[in-house]
Amino acid sequence: MQAMNLTISRRKMLDQQIRPWDVREERLLSIIAGSPREDYMLPEHRNLAYVDMSLPIGFDQVTMAPKLEARLIQSLDLTSKDKVLEIGTGSGYVTALLAQLANHVHSVEIIPALAQQAKKKLAEHNIRNVTIEIGDAARGWAKHAPYDAIFVGGSLPLPPDAIKEQLAPGARMVVIVGRTPAMDARRIARVAHGWDEESMFETVVPALVNAPEPAKFIF
């Protein structure tokens, strides 16, 4: 597909998928409009970059659907002063969007090859305010805590108690909790009296690698 056709597909994605899904934050919409999602996909899937579906990115990992990425990012209410933790770098596309909204993104990826690919793609697009590290952040990444916002790029079977402790006062996180077929996208904010949790919508996405599992009882 020619570059012009992909640009048209990106506009259609915004108008037909993302805006109807209650994504109205103009700064975010403008960044998505100017971000070539196809450059972060595998070559054989470039032409599918703006389809309403998840796409494989290698190593048994997939992206989220574009409208889900946008809705979760919007829910973080990012400002240009925020320090963000992204758990699961994946393709690097969500990383790129977060970086253009925030001051700095600390992104952690458990699969080294994906981390290296994302670094290369972000550099090609001159996105410099990102630190990508290789590691297991399924229980958070205390190294740079506290964070102003946390984006969890996969589902968790259990509530993210350890991760939310790494939020600064007034900070927000988005996470998908549960198991197939019923998962709950949540926005969690750290407030004066503890935590303010909002259930936003139901969805299904793959679990993070090494996501904590419930304890098994032996009778």
mmCIF file with all atom_site columns, C-alpha atoms in Angstrom:
data_model
loop_
_atom_site.group_PDB
_atom_site.id
_atom_site.type_symbol
_atom_site.label_atom_id
_atom_site.label_alt_id
_atom_site.label_comp_id
_atom_site.label_asym_id
_atom_site.label_entity_id
_atom_site.label_seq_id
_atom_site.pdbx_PDB_ins_code
_atom_site.Cartn_x
_atom_site.Cartn_y
_atom_site.Cartn_z
_atom_site.occupancy
_atom_site.B_iso_or_equiv
_atom_site.pdbx_formal_charge
_atom_site.auth_seq_id
_atom_site.auth_comp_id
_atom_site.auth_asym_id
_atom_site.auth_atom_id
_atom_site.pdbx_PDB_model_num
ATOM 1   C CA . MET A 1 1   ? 0.000   0.000   0.000  1.00 0.00 ? 1   MET A CA 1
ATOM 2   C CA . GLN A 1 2   ? 1.336   3.426   -0.961 1.00 0.00 ? 2   GLN A CA 1
ATOM 3   C CA . ALA A 1 3   ? 2.227   6.010   1.714  1.00 0.00 ? 3   ALA A CA 1
ATOM 4   C CA . MET A 1 4   ? -0.696  8.210   0.631  1.00 0.00 ? 4   MET A CA 1
ATOM 5   C CA . ASN A 1 5   ? -3.134  5.348   1.093  1.00 0.00 ? 5   ASN A CA 1
ATOM 6   C CA . LEU A 1 6   ? -1.730  4.650   4.567  1.00 0.00 ? 6   LEU A CA 1
ATOM 7   C CA . THR A 1 7   ? -2.196  8.320   5.474  1.00 0.00 ? 7   THR A CA 1
ATOM 8   C CA . ILE A 1 8   ? -5.823  8.078   4.368  1.00 0.00 ? 8   ILE A CA 1
ATOM 9   C CA . SER A 1 9   ? -6.191  4.876   6.404  1.00 0.00 ? 9   SER A CA 1
ATOM 10  C CA . ARG A 1 10  ? -4.821  6.679   9.453  1.00 0.00 ? 10  ARG A CA 1
ATOM 11  C CA . ARG A 1 11  ? -7.422  9.430   9.096  1.00 0.00 ? 11  ARG A CA 1
ATOM 12  C CA . LYS A 1 12  ? -10.183 6.852   8.721  1.00 0.00 ? 12  LYS A CA 1
ATOM 13  C CA . MET A 1 13  ? -8.918  5.075   11.845 1.00 0.00 ? 13  MET A CA 1
ATOM 14  C CA . LEU A 1 14  ? -9.233  8.321   13.780 1.00 0.00 ? 14  LEU A CA 1
ATOM 15  C CA . ASP A 1 15  ? -12.689 9.140   12.447 1.00 0.00 ? 15  ASP A CA 1
ATOM 16  C CA . GLN A 1 16  ? -14.228 5.662   12.382 1.00 0.00 ? 16  GLN A CA 1
ATOM 17  C CA . GLN A 1 17  ? -12.537 3.856   15.280 1.00 0.00 ? 17  GLN A CA 1
ATOM 18  C CA . ILE A 1 18  ? -10.887 6.175   17.785 1.00 0.00 ? 18  ILE A CA 1
ATOM 19  C CA . ARG A 1 19  ? -13.180 9.213   17.999 1.00 0.00 ? 19  ARG A CA 1
ATOM 20  C CA . PRO A 1 20  ? -16.345 7.056   18.258 1.00 0.00 ? 20  PRO A CA 1
ATOM 21  C CA . TRP A 1 21  ? -14.710 5.276   21.197 1.00 0.00 ? 21  TRP A CA 1
ATOM 22  C CA . ASP A 1 22  ? -14.890 8.480   23.269 1.00 0.00 ? 22  ASP A CA 1
ATOM 23  C CA . VAL A 1 23  ? -11.334 9.575   22.567 1.00 0.00 ? 23  VAL A CA 1
ATOM 24  C CA . ARG A 1 24  ? -11.716 13.354  22.324 1.00 0.00 ? 24  ARG A CA 1
ATOM 25  C CA . GLU A 1 25  ? -8.458  14.786  23.711 1.00 0.00 ? 25  GLU A CA 1
ATOM 26  C CA . GLU A 1 26  ? -7.238  16.946  20.847 1.00 0.00 ? 26  GLU A CA 1
ATOM 27  C CA . ARG A 1 27  ? -3.552  16.827  21.721 1.00 0.00 ? 27  ARG A CA 1
ATOM 28  C CA . LEU A 1 28  ? -3.614  13.025  21.665 1.00 0.00 ? 28  LEU A CA 1
ATOM 29  C CA . LEU A 1 29  ? -5.628  12.912  18.444 1.00 0.00 ? 29  LEU A CA 1
ATOM 30  C CA . SER A 1 30  ? -3.163  15.286  16.788 1.00 0.00 ? 30  SER A CA 1
ATOM 31  C CA . ILE A 1 31  ? -0.209  13.117  17.836 1.00 0.00 ? 31  ILE A CA 1
ATOM 32  C CA . ILE A 1 32  ? -1.888  9.960   16.545 1.00 0.00 ? 32  ILE A CA 1
ATOM 33  C CA . ALA A 1 33  ? -2.635  11.747  13.254 1.00 0.00 ? 33  ALA A CA 1
ATOM 34  C CA . GLY A 1 34  ? 1.060   12.507  12.859 1.00 0.00 ? 34  GLY A CA 1
ATOM 35  C CA . SER A 1 35  ? 2.440   9.134   13.988 1.00 0.00 ? 35  SER A CA 1
ATOM 36  C CA . PRO A 1 36  ? 2.995   6.476   11.302 1.00 0.00 ? 36  PRO A CA 1
ATOM 37  C CA . ARG A 1 37  ? 1.853   3.346   13.143 1.00 0.00 ? 37  ARG A CA 1
ATOM 38  C CA . GLU A 1 38  ? 2.854   1.224   10.155 1.00 0.00 ? 38  GLU A CA 1
ATOM 39  C CA . ASP A 1 39  ? 6.543   1.942   10.835 1.00 0.00 ? 39  ASP A CA 1
ATOM 40  C CA . TYR A 1 40  ? 6.276   0.103   14.158 1.00 0.00 ? 40  TYR A CA 1
ATOM 41  C CA . MET A 1 41  ? 4.636   -3.020  12.702 1.00 0.00 ? 41  MET A CA 1
ATOM 42  C CA . LEU A 1 42  ? 6.308   -6.024  11.102 1.00 0.00 ? 42  LEU A CA 1
ATOM 43  C CA . PRO A 1 43  ? 6.894   -5.427  7.361  1.00 0.00 ? 43  PRO A CA 1
ATOM 44  C CA . GLU A 1 44  ? 4.284   -8.005  6.397  1.00 0.00 ? 44  GLU A CA 1
ATOM 45  C CA . HIS A 1 45  ? 1.659   -6.221  8.509  1.00 0.00 ? 45  HIS A CA 1
ATOM 46  C CA . ARG A 1 46  ? 2.315   -2.579  7.523  1.00 0.00 ? 46  ARG A CA 1
ATOM 47  C CA . ASN A 1 47  ? -0.822  -2.471  5.408  1.00 0.00 ? 47  ASN A CA 1
ATOM 48  C CA . LEU A 1 48  ? -2.906  -3.622  8.389  1.00 0.00 ? 48  LEU A CA 1
ATOM 49  C CA . ALA A 1 49  ? -1.593  -0.969  10.790 1.00 0.00 ? 49  ALA A CA 1
ATOM 50  C CA . TYR A 1 50  ? -4.897  0.930   10.891 1.00 0.00 ? 50  TYR A CA 1
ATOM 51  C CA . VAL A 1 51  ? -7.290  -2.013  11.026 1.00 0.00 ? 51  VAL A CA 1
ATOM 52  C CA . ASP A 1 52  ? -9.419  -2.401  14.167 1.00 0.00 ? 52  ASP A CA 1
ATOM 53  C CA . MET A 1 53  ? -7.572  -5.457  15.497 1.00 0.00 ? 53  MET A CA 1
ATOM 54  C CA . SER A 1 54  ? -4.460  -6.569  17.341 1.00 0.00 ? 54  SER A CA 1
ATOM 55  C CA . LEU A 1 55  ? -1.446  -7.494  15.231 1.00 0.00 ? 55  LEU A CA 1
ATOM 56  C CA . PRO A 1 56  ? 1.439   -9.905  15.875 1.00 0.00 ? 56  PRO A CA 1
ATOM 57  C CA . ILE A 1 57  ? 4.809   -8.272  16.495 1.00 0.00 ? 57  ILE A CA 1
ATOM 58  C CA . GLY A 1 58  ? 6.851   -11.450 16.906 1.00 0.00 ? 58  GLY A CA 1
ATOM 59  C CA . PHE A 1 59  ? 7.885   -13.587 19.883 1.00 0.00 ? 59  PHE A CA 1
ATOM 60  C CA . ASP A 1 60  ? 4.244   -14.582 20.508 1.00 0.00 ? 60  ASP A CA 1
ATOM 61  C CA . GLN A 1 61  ? 3.367   -10.971 21.334 1.00 0.00 ? 61  GLN A CA 1
ATOM 62  C CA . VAL A 1 62  ? 0.667   -8.749  19.829 1.00 0.00 ? 62  VAL A CA 1
ATOM 63  C CA . THR A 1 63  ? -0.343  -5.108  19.806 1.00 0.00 ? 63  THR A CA 1
ATOM 64  C CA . MET A 1 64  ? -3.570  -3.798  21.244 1.00 0.00 ? 64  MET A CA 1
ATOM 65  C CA . ALA A 1 65  ? -6.198  -2.553  18.797 1.00 0.00 ? 65  ALA A CA 1
ATOM 66  C CA . PRO A 1 66  ? -5.601  1.135   17.952 1.00 0.00 ? 66  PRO A CA 1
ATOM 67  C CA . LYS A 1 67  ? -8.783  2.382   19.639 1.00 0.00 ? 67  LYS A CA 1
ATOM 68  C CA . LEU A 1 68  ? -7.875  0.542   22.850 1.00 0.00 ? 68  LEU A CA 1
ATOM 69  C CA . GLU A 1 69  ? -4.380  2.039   22.876 1.00 0.00 ? 69  GLU A CA 1
ATOM 70  C CA . ALA A 1 70  ? -5.836  5.520   22.420 1.00 0.00 ? 70  ALA A CA 1
ATOM 71  C CA . ARG A 1 71  ? -8.566  5.154   25.047 1.00 0.00 ? 71  ARG A CA 1
ATOM 72  C CA . LEU A 1 72  ? -6.123  3.911   27.683 1.00 0.00 ? 72  LEU A CA 1
ATOM 73  C CA . ILE A 1 73  ? -3.600  6.648   26.934 1.00 0.00 ? 73  ILE A CA 1
ATOM 74  C CA . GLN A 1 74  ? -6.300  9.324   27.124 1.00 0.00 ? 74  GLN A CA 1
ATOM 75  C CA . SER A 1 75  ? -7.314  8.032   30.556 1.00 0.00 ? 75  SER A CA 1
ATOM 76  C CA . LEU A 1 76  ? -3.852  8.869   31.921 1.00 0.00 ? 76  LEU A CA 1
ATOM 77  C CA . ASP A 1 77  ? -4.454  12.637  31.473 1.00 0.00 ? 77  ASP A CA 1
ATOM 78  C CA . LEU A 1 78  ? -0.785  13.160  30.667 1.00 0.00 ? 78  LEU A CA 1
ATOM 79  C CA . THR A 1 79  ? 0.964   16.509  30.867 1.00 0.00 ? 79  THR A CA 1
ATOM 80  C CA . SER A 1 80  ? 4.296   17.624  29.440 1.00 0.00 ? 80  SER A CA 1
ATOM 81  C CA . LYS A 1 81  ? 5.816   17.415  32.948 1.00 0.00 ? 81  LYS A CA 1
ATOM 82  C CA . ASP A 1 82  ? 4.958   13.779  33.648 1.00 0.00 ? 82  ASP A CA 1
ATOM 83  C CA . LYS A 1 83  ? 7.350   10.902  34.220 1.00 0.00 ? 83  LYS A CA 1
ATOM 84  C CA . VAL A 1 84  ? 5.744   7.749   32.828 1.00 0.00 ? 84  VAL A CA 1
ATOM 85  C CA . LEU A 1 85  ? 6.366   4.052   33.346 1.00 0.00 ? 85  LEU A CA 1
ATOM 86  C CA . GLU A 1 86  ? 5.340   1.805   30.458 1.00 0.00 ? 86  GLU A CA 1
ATOM 87  C CA . ILE A 1 87  ? 5.267   -1.901  31.324 1.00 0.00 ? 87  ILE A CA 1
ATOM 88  C CA . GLY A 1 88  ? 5.821   -3.773  28.078 1.00 0.00 ? 88  GLY A CA 1
ATOM 89  C CA . THR A 1 89  ? 7.463   -1.785  25.271 1.00 0.00 ? 89  THR A CA 1
ATOM 90  C CA . GLY A 1 90  ? 6.215   -4.121  22.553 1.00 0.00 ? 90  GLY A CA 1
ATOM 91  C CA . SER A 1 91  ? 6.422   -2.539  19.108 1.00 0.00 ? 91  SER A CA 1
ATOM 92  C CA . GLY A 1 92  ? 7.348   0.883   20.508 1.00 0.00 ? 92  GLY A CA 1
ATOM 93  C CA . TYR A 1 93  ? 4.300   2.610   19.007 1.00 0.00 ? 93  TYR A CA 1
ATOM 94  C CA . VAL A 1 94  ? 2.518   3.269   22.306 1.00 0.00 ? 94  VAL A CA 1
ATOM 95  C CA . THR A 1 95  ? 5.886   4.324   23.710 1.00 0.00 ? 95  THR A CA 1
ATOM 96  C CA . ALA A 1 96  ? 6.106   6.922   20.949 1.00 0.00 ? 96  ALA A CA 1
ATOM 97  C CA . LEU A 1 97  ? 2.657   8.309   21.712 1.00 0.00 ? 97  LEU A CA 1
ATOM 98  C CA . LEU A 1 98  ? 3.361   8.482   25.452 1.00 0.00 ? 98  LEU A CA 1
ATOM 99  C CA . ALA A 1 99  ? 6.690   10.207  24.843 1.00 0.00 ? 99  ALA A CA 1
ATOM 100 C CA . GLN A 1 100 ? 5.057   12.941  22.758 1.00 0.00 ? 100 GLN A CA 1
ATOM 101 C CA . LEU A 1 101 ? 2.564   13.634  25.545 1.00 0.00 ? 101 LEU A CA 1
ATOM 102 C CA . ALA A 1 102 ? 4.865   13.422  28.583 1.00 0.00 ? 102 ALA A CA 1
ATOM 103 C CA . ASN A 1 103 ? 8.260   14.646  29.763 1.00 0.00 ? 103 ASN A CA 1
ATOM 104 C CA . HIS A 1 104 ? 9.982   11.250  29.906 1.00 0.00 ? 104 HIS A CA 1
ATOM 105 C CA . VAL A 1 105 ? 9.004   7.606   29.475 1.00 0.00 ? 105 VAL A CA 1
ATOM 106 C CA . HIS A 1 106 ? 10.705  4.712   31.240 1.00 0.00 ? 106 HIS A CA 1
ATOM 107 C CA . SER A 1 107 ? 9.690   1.663   29.224 1.00 0.00 ? 107 SER A CA 1
ATOM 108 C CA . VAL A 1 108 ? 10.516  -1.881  30.334 1.00 0.00 ? 108 VAL A CA 1
ATOM 109 C CA . GLU A 1 109 ? 10.446  -4.876  27.975 1.00 0.00 ? 109 GLU A CA 1
ATOM 110 C CA . ILE A 1 110 ? 11.110  -8.472  29.005 1.00 0.00 ? 110 ILE A CA 1
ATOM 111 C CA . ILE A 1 111 ? 12.036  -9.659  25.491 1.00 0.00 ? 111 ILE A CA 1
ATOM 112 C CA . PRO A 1 112 ? 15.450  -8.224  24.518 1.00 0.00 ? 112 PRO A CA 1
ATOM 113 C CA . ALA A 1 113 ? 14.887  -8.395  20.759 1.00 0.00 ? 113 ALA A CA 1
ATOM 114 C CA . LEU A 1 114 ? 11.662  -6.368  21.031 1.00 0.00 ? 114 LEU A CA 1
ATOM 115 C CA . ALA A 1 115 ? 13.430  -3.785  23.184 1.00 0.00 ? 115 ALA A CA 1
ATOM 116 C CA . GLN A 1 116 ? 16.187  -3.398  20.594 1.00 0.00 ? 116 GLN A CA 1
ATOM 117 C CA . GLN A 1 117 ? 13.715  -3.106  17.721 1.00 0.00 ? 117 GLN A CA 1
ATOM 118 C CA . ALA A 1 118 ? 11.720  -0.465  19.569 1.00 0.00 ? 118 ALA A CA 1
ATOM 119 C CA . LYS A 1 119 ? 14.862  1.547   20.344 1.00 0.00 ? 119 LYS A CA 1
ATOM 120 C CA . LYS A 1 120 ? 15.754  1.566   16.658 1.00 0.00 ? 120 LYS A CA 1
ATOM 121 C CA . LYS A 1 121 ? 12.281  2.631   15.544 1.00 0.00 ? 121 LYS A CA 1
ATOM 122 C CA . LEU A 1 122 ? 12.035  5.417   18.126 1.00 0.00 ? 122 LEU A CA 1
ATOM 123 C CA . ALA A 1 123 ? 15.449  6.735   17.086 1.00 0.00 ? 123 ALA A CA 1
ATOM 124 C CA . GLU A 1 124 ? 14.370  6.722   13.437 1.00 0.00 ? 124 GLU A CA 1
ATOM 125 C CA . HIS A 1 125 ? 11.480  8.999   14.411 1.00 0.00 ? 125 HIS A CA 1
ATOM 126 C CA . ASN A 1 126 ? 13.708  11.239  16.538 1.00 0.00 ? 126 ASN A CA 1
ATOM 127 C CA . ILE A 1 127 ? 11.928  10.371  19.782 1.00 0.00 ? 127 ILE A CA 1
ATOM 128 C CA . ARG A 1 128 ? 14.622  10.865  22.413 1.00 0.00 ? 128 ARG A CA 1
ATOM 129 C CA . ASN A 1 129 ? 12.836  11.255  25.750 1.00 0.00 ? 129 ASN A CA 1
ATOM 130 C CA . VAL A 1 130 ? 12.530  7.499   26.292 1.00 0.00 ? 130 VAL A CA 1
ATOM 131 C CA . THR A 1 131 ? 14.646  5.108   28.357 1.00 0.00 ? 131 THR A CA 1
ATOM 132 C CA . ILE A 1 132 ? 14.085  1.487   27.368 1.00 0.00 ? 132 ILE A CA 1
ATOM 133 C CA . GLU A 1 133 ? 15.303  -1.160  29.778 1.00 0.00 ? 133 GLU A CA 1
ATOM 134 C CA . ILE A 1 134 ? 15.201  -4.947  29.574 1.00 0.00 ? 134 ILE A CA 1
ATOM 135 C CA . GLY A 1 135 ? 13.605  -6.674  32.530 1.00 0.00 ? 135 GLY A CA 1
ATOM 136 C CA . ASP A 1 136 ? 10.510  -8.123  34.158 1.00 0.00 ? 136 ASP A CA 1
ATOM 137 C CA . ALA A 1 137 ? 8.191   -5.315  35.255 1.00 0.00 ? 137 ALA A CA 1
ATOM 138 C CA . ALA A 1 138 ? 5.087   -7.429  35.838 1.00 0.00 ? 138 ALA A CA 1
ATOM 139 C CA . ARG A 1 139 ? 5.264   -6.300  39.485 1.00 0.00 ? 139 ARG A CA 1
ATOM 140 C CA . GLY A 1 140 ? 6.371   -2.795  38.641 1.00 0.00 ? 140 GLY A CA 1
ATOM 141 C CA . TRP A 1 141 ? 9.760   -1.154  38.171 1.00 0.00 ? 141 TRP A CA 1
ATOM 142 C CA . ALA A 1 142 ? 10.867  0.536   41.370 1.00 0.00 ? 142 ALA A CA 1
ATOM 143 C CA . LYS A 1 143 ? 14.144  1.770   39.890 1.00 0.00 ? 143 LYS A CA 1
ATOM 144 C CA . HIS A 1 144 ? 12.722  5.139   38.799 1.00 0.00 ? 144 HIS A CA 1
ATOM 145 C CA . ALA A 1 145 ? 9.661   5.354   41.052 1.00 0.00 ? 145 ALA A CA 1
ATOM 146 C CA . PRO A 1 146 ? 7.555   7.228   41.916 1.00 0.00 ? 146 PRO A CA 1
ATOM 147 C CA . TYR A 1 147 ? 5.854   7.836   38.579 1.00 0.00 ? 147 TYR A CA 1
ATOM 148 C CA . ASP A 1 148 ? 3.246   10.372  37.518 1.00 0.00 ? 148 ASP A CA 1
ATOM 149 C CA . ALA A 1 149 ? 1.577   7.799   35.276 1.00 0.00 ? 149 ALA A CA 1
ATOM 150 C CA . ILE A 1 150 ? 1.841   4.080   34.542 1.00 0.00 ? 150 ILE A CA 1
ATOM 151 C CA . PHE A 1 151 ? 0.670   2.316   31.380 1.00 0.00 ? 151 PHE A CA 1
ATOM 152 C CA . VAL A 1 152 ? 0.422   -1.474  31.652 1.00 0.00 ? 152 VAL A CA 1
ATOM 153 C CA . GLY A 1 153 ? 0.671   -2.964  28.172 1.00 0.00 ? 153 GLY A CA 1
ATOM 154 C CA . GLY A 1 154 ? -0.970  -6.297  28.918 1.00 0.00 ? 154 GLY A CA 1
ATOM 155 C CA . SER A 1 155 ? -3.520  -7.802  31.253 1.00 0.00 ? 155 SER A CA 1
ATOM 156 C CA . LEU A 1 156 ? -2.970  -8.977  34.818 1.00 0.00 ? 156 LEU A CA 1
ATOM 157 C CA . PRO A 1 157 ? -4.964  -11.823 36.425 1.00 0.00 ? 157 PRO A CA 1
ATOM 158 C CA . LEU A 1 158 ? -4.704  -10.098 39.824 1.00 0.00 ? 158 LEU A CA 1
ATOM 159 C CA . PRO A 1 159 ? -5.147  -6.459  40.910 1.00 0.00 ? 159 PRO A CA 1
ATOM 160 C CA . PRO A 1 160 ? -1.861  -4.541  40.507 1.00 0.00 ? 160 PRO A CA 1
ATOM 161 C CA . ASP A 1 161 ? -1.221  -3.828  44.202 1.00 0.00 ? 161 ASP A CA 1
ATOM 162 C CA . ALA A 1 162 ? 2.589   -3.778  43.928 1.00 0.00 ? 162 ALA A CA 1
ATOM 163 C CA . ILE A 1 163 ? 2.543   -1.597  40.803 1.00 0.00 ? 163 ILE A CA 1
ATOM 164 C CA . LYS A 1 164 ? 0.169   1.051   42.113 1.00 0.00 ? 164 LYS A CA 1
ATOM 165 C CA . GLU A 1 165 ? 2.417   1.605   45.140 1.00 0.00 ? 165 GLU A CA 1
ATOM 166 C CA . GLN A 1 166 ? 4.916   3.114   42.679 1.00 0.00 ? 166 GLN A CA 1
ATOM 167 C CA . LEU A 1 167 ? 2.574   5.979   41.814 1.00 0.00 ? 167 LEU A CA 1
ATOM 168 C CA . ALA A 1 168 ? 3.344   9.445   43.118 1.00 0.00 ? 168 ALA A CA 1
ATOM 169 C CA . PRO A 1 169 ? 0.585   11.357  44.982 1.00 0.00 ? 169 PRO A CA 1
ATOM 170 C CA . GLY A 1 170 ? -2.004  12.415  42.441 1.00 0.00 ? 170 GLY A CA 1
ATOM 171 C CA . ALA A 1 171 ? -0.625  10.014  39.819 1.00 0.00 ? 171 ALA A CA 1
ATOM 172 C CA . ARG A 1 172 ? -2.676  7.723   37.566 1.00 0.00 ? 172 ARG A CA 1
ATOM 173 C CA . MET A 1 173 ? -2.339  4.294   36.001 1.00 0.00 ? 173 MET A CA 1
ATOM 174 C CA . VAL A 1 174 ? -4.315  2.244   33.484 1.00 0.00 ? 174 VAL A CA 1
ATOM 175 C CA . VAL A 1 175 ? -4.399  -1.541  33.606 1.00 0.00 ? 175 VAL A CA 1
ATOM 176 C CA . ILE A 1 176 ? -6.559  -4.406  32.372 1.00 0.00 ? 176 ILE A CA 1
ATOM 177 C CA . VAL A 1 177 ? -7.373  -6.901  35.125 1.00 0.00 ? 177 VAL A CA 1
ATOM 178 C CA . GLY A 1 178 ? -8.923  -10.358 34.925 1.00 0.00 ? 178 GLY A CA 1
ATOM 179 C CA . ARG A 1 179 ? -9.005  -13.459 32.792 1.00 0.00 ? 179 ARG A CA 1
ATOM 180 C CA . THR A 1 180 ? -10.611 -14.439 29.503 1.00 0.00 ? 180 THR A CA 1
ATOM 181 C CA . PRO A 1 181 ? -13.467 -13.970 28.718 1.00 0.00 ? 181 PRO A CA 1
ATOM 182 C CA . ALA A 1 182 ? -14.071 -11.121 31.181 1.00 0.00 ? 182 ALA A CA 1
ATOM 183 C CA . MET A 1 183 ? -11.412 -8.482  31.755 1.00 0.00 ? 183 MET A CA 1
ATOM 184 C CA . ASP A 1 184 ? -11.879 -5.037  33.205 1.00 0.00 ? 184 ASP A CA 1
ATOM 185 C CA . ALA A 1 185 ? -9.979  -1.928  32.057 1.00 0.00 ? 185 ALA A CA 1
ATOM 186 C CA . ARG A 1 186 ? -9.334  0.198   35.133 1.00 0.00 ? 186 ARG A CA 1
ATOM 187 C CA . ARG A 1 187 ? -8.055  3.673   35.878 1.00 0.00 ? 187 ARG A CA 1
ATOM 188 C CA . ILE A 1 188 ? -6.389  3.895   39.287 1.00 0.00 ? 188 ILE A CA 1
ATOM 189 C CA . ALA A 1 189 ? -5.399  7.219   40.855 1.00 0.00 ? 189 ALA A CA 1
ATOM 190 C CA . ARG A 1 190 ? -3.424  7.809   44.033 1.00 0.00 ? 190 ARG A CA 1
ATOM 191 C CA . VAL A 1 191 ? -5.381  10.280  46.152 1.00 0.00 ? 191 VAL A CA 1
ATOM 192 C CA . ALA A 1 192 ? -5.079  11.648  49.670 1.00 0.00 ? 192 ALA A CA 1
ATOM 193 C CA . HIS A 1 193 ? -7.229  8.950   51.264 1.00 0.00 ? 193 HIS A CA 1
ATOM 194 C CA . GLY A 1 194 ? -5.637  6.070   49.316 1.00 0.00 ? 194 GLY A CA 1
ATOM 195 C CA . TRP A 1 195 ? -6.861  4.951   45.895 1.00 0.00 ? 195 TRP A CA 1
ATOM 196 C CA . ASP A 1 196 ? -9.586  5.997   43.524 1.00 0.00 ? 196 ASP A CA 1
ATOM 197 C CA . GLU A 1 197 ? -10.401 3.124   41.149 1.00 0.00 ? 197 GLU A CA 1
ATOM 198 C CA . GLU A 1 198 ? -12.697 3.433   38.146 1.00 0.00 ? 198 GLU A CA 1
ATOM 199 C CA . SER A 1 199 ? -13.884 0.558   35.973 1.00 0.00 ? 199 SER A CA 1
ATOM 200 C CA . MET A 1 200 ? -13.981 1.934   32.425 1.00 0.00 ? 200 MET A CA 1
ATOM 201 C CA . PHE A 1 201 ? -15.004 -0.910  30.108 1.00 0.00 ? 201 PHE A CA 1
ATOM 202 C CA . GLU A 1 202 ? -14.617 -4.621  29.451 1.00 0.00 ? 202 GLU A CA 1
ATOM 203 C CA . THR A 1 203 ? -12.103 -5.993  26.968 1.00 0.00 ? 203 THR A CA 1
ATOM 204 C CA . VAL A 1 204 ? -9.751  -8.936  26.450 1.00 0.00 ? 204 VAL A CA 1
ATOM 205 C CA . VAL A 1 205 ? -6.000  -8.711  25.842 1.00 0.00 ? 205 VAL A CA 1
ATOM 206 C CA . PRO A 1 206 ? -3.165  -11.197 26.415 1.00 0.00 ? 206 PRO A CA 1
ATOM 207 C CA . ALA A 1 207 ? -1.532  -11.285 29.830 1.00 0.00 ? 207 ALA A CA 1
ATOM 208 C CA . LEU A 1 208 ? 1.856   -9.786  30.534 1.00 0.00 ? 208 LEU A CA 1
ATOM 209 C CA . VAL A 1 209 ? 4.720   -12.243 30.443 1.00 0.00 ? 209 VAL A CA 1
ATOM 210 C CA . ASN A 1 210 ? 5.267   -13.501 34.023 1.00 0.00 ? 210 ASN A CA 1
ATOM 211 C CA . ALA A 1 211 ? 2.099   -11.810 35.274 1.00 0.00 ? 211 ALA A CA 1
ATOM 212 C CA . PRO A 1 212 ? 1.482   -12.800 38.941 1.00 0.00 ? 212 PRO A CA 1
ATOM 213 C CA . GLU A 1 213 ? -1.009  -15.656 39.250 1.00 0.00 ? 213 GLU A CA 1
ATOM 214 C CA . PRO A 1 214 ? -3.419  -16.398 42.104 1.00 0.00 ? 214 PRO A CA 1
ATOM 215 C CA . ALA A 1 215 ? -2.099  -18.820 44.713 1.00 0.00 ? 215 ALA A CA 1
ATOM 216 C CA . LYS A 1 216 ? -3.168  -22.418 44.138 1.00 0.00 ? 216 LYS A CA 1
ATOM 217 C CA . PHE A 1 217 ? -4.755  -24.197 47.078 1.00 0.00 ? 217 PHE A CA 1
ATOM 218 C CA . ILE A 1 218 ? -3.861  -27.810 47.692 1.00 0.00 ? 218 ILE A CA 1
ATOM 219 C CA . PHE A 1 219 ? -6.495  -29.859 49.523 1.00 0.00 ? 219 PHE A CA 1
#
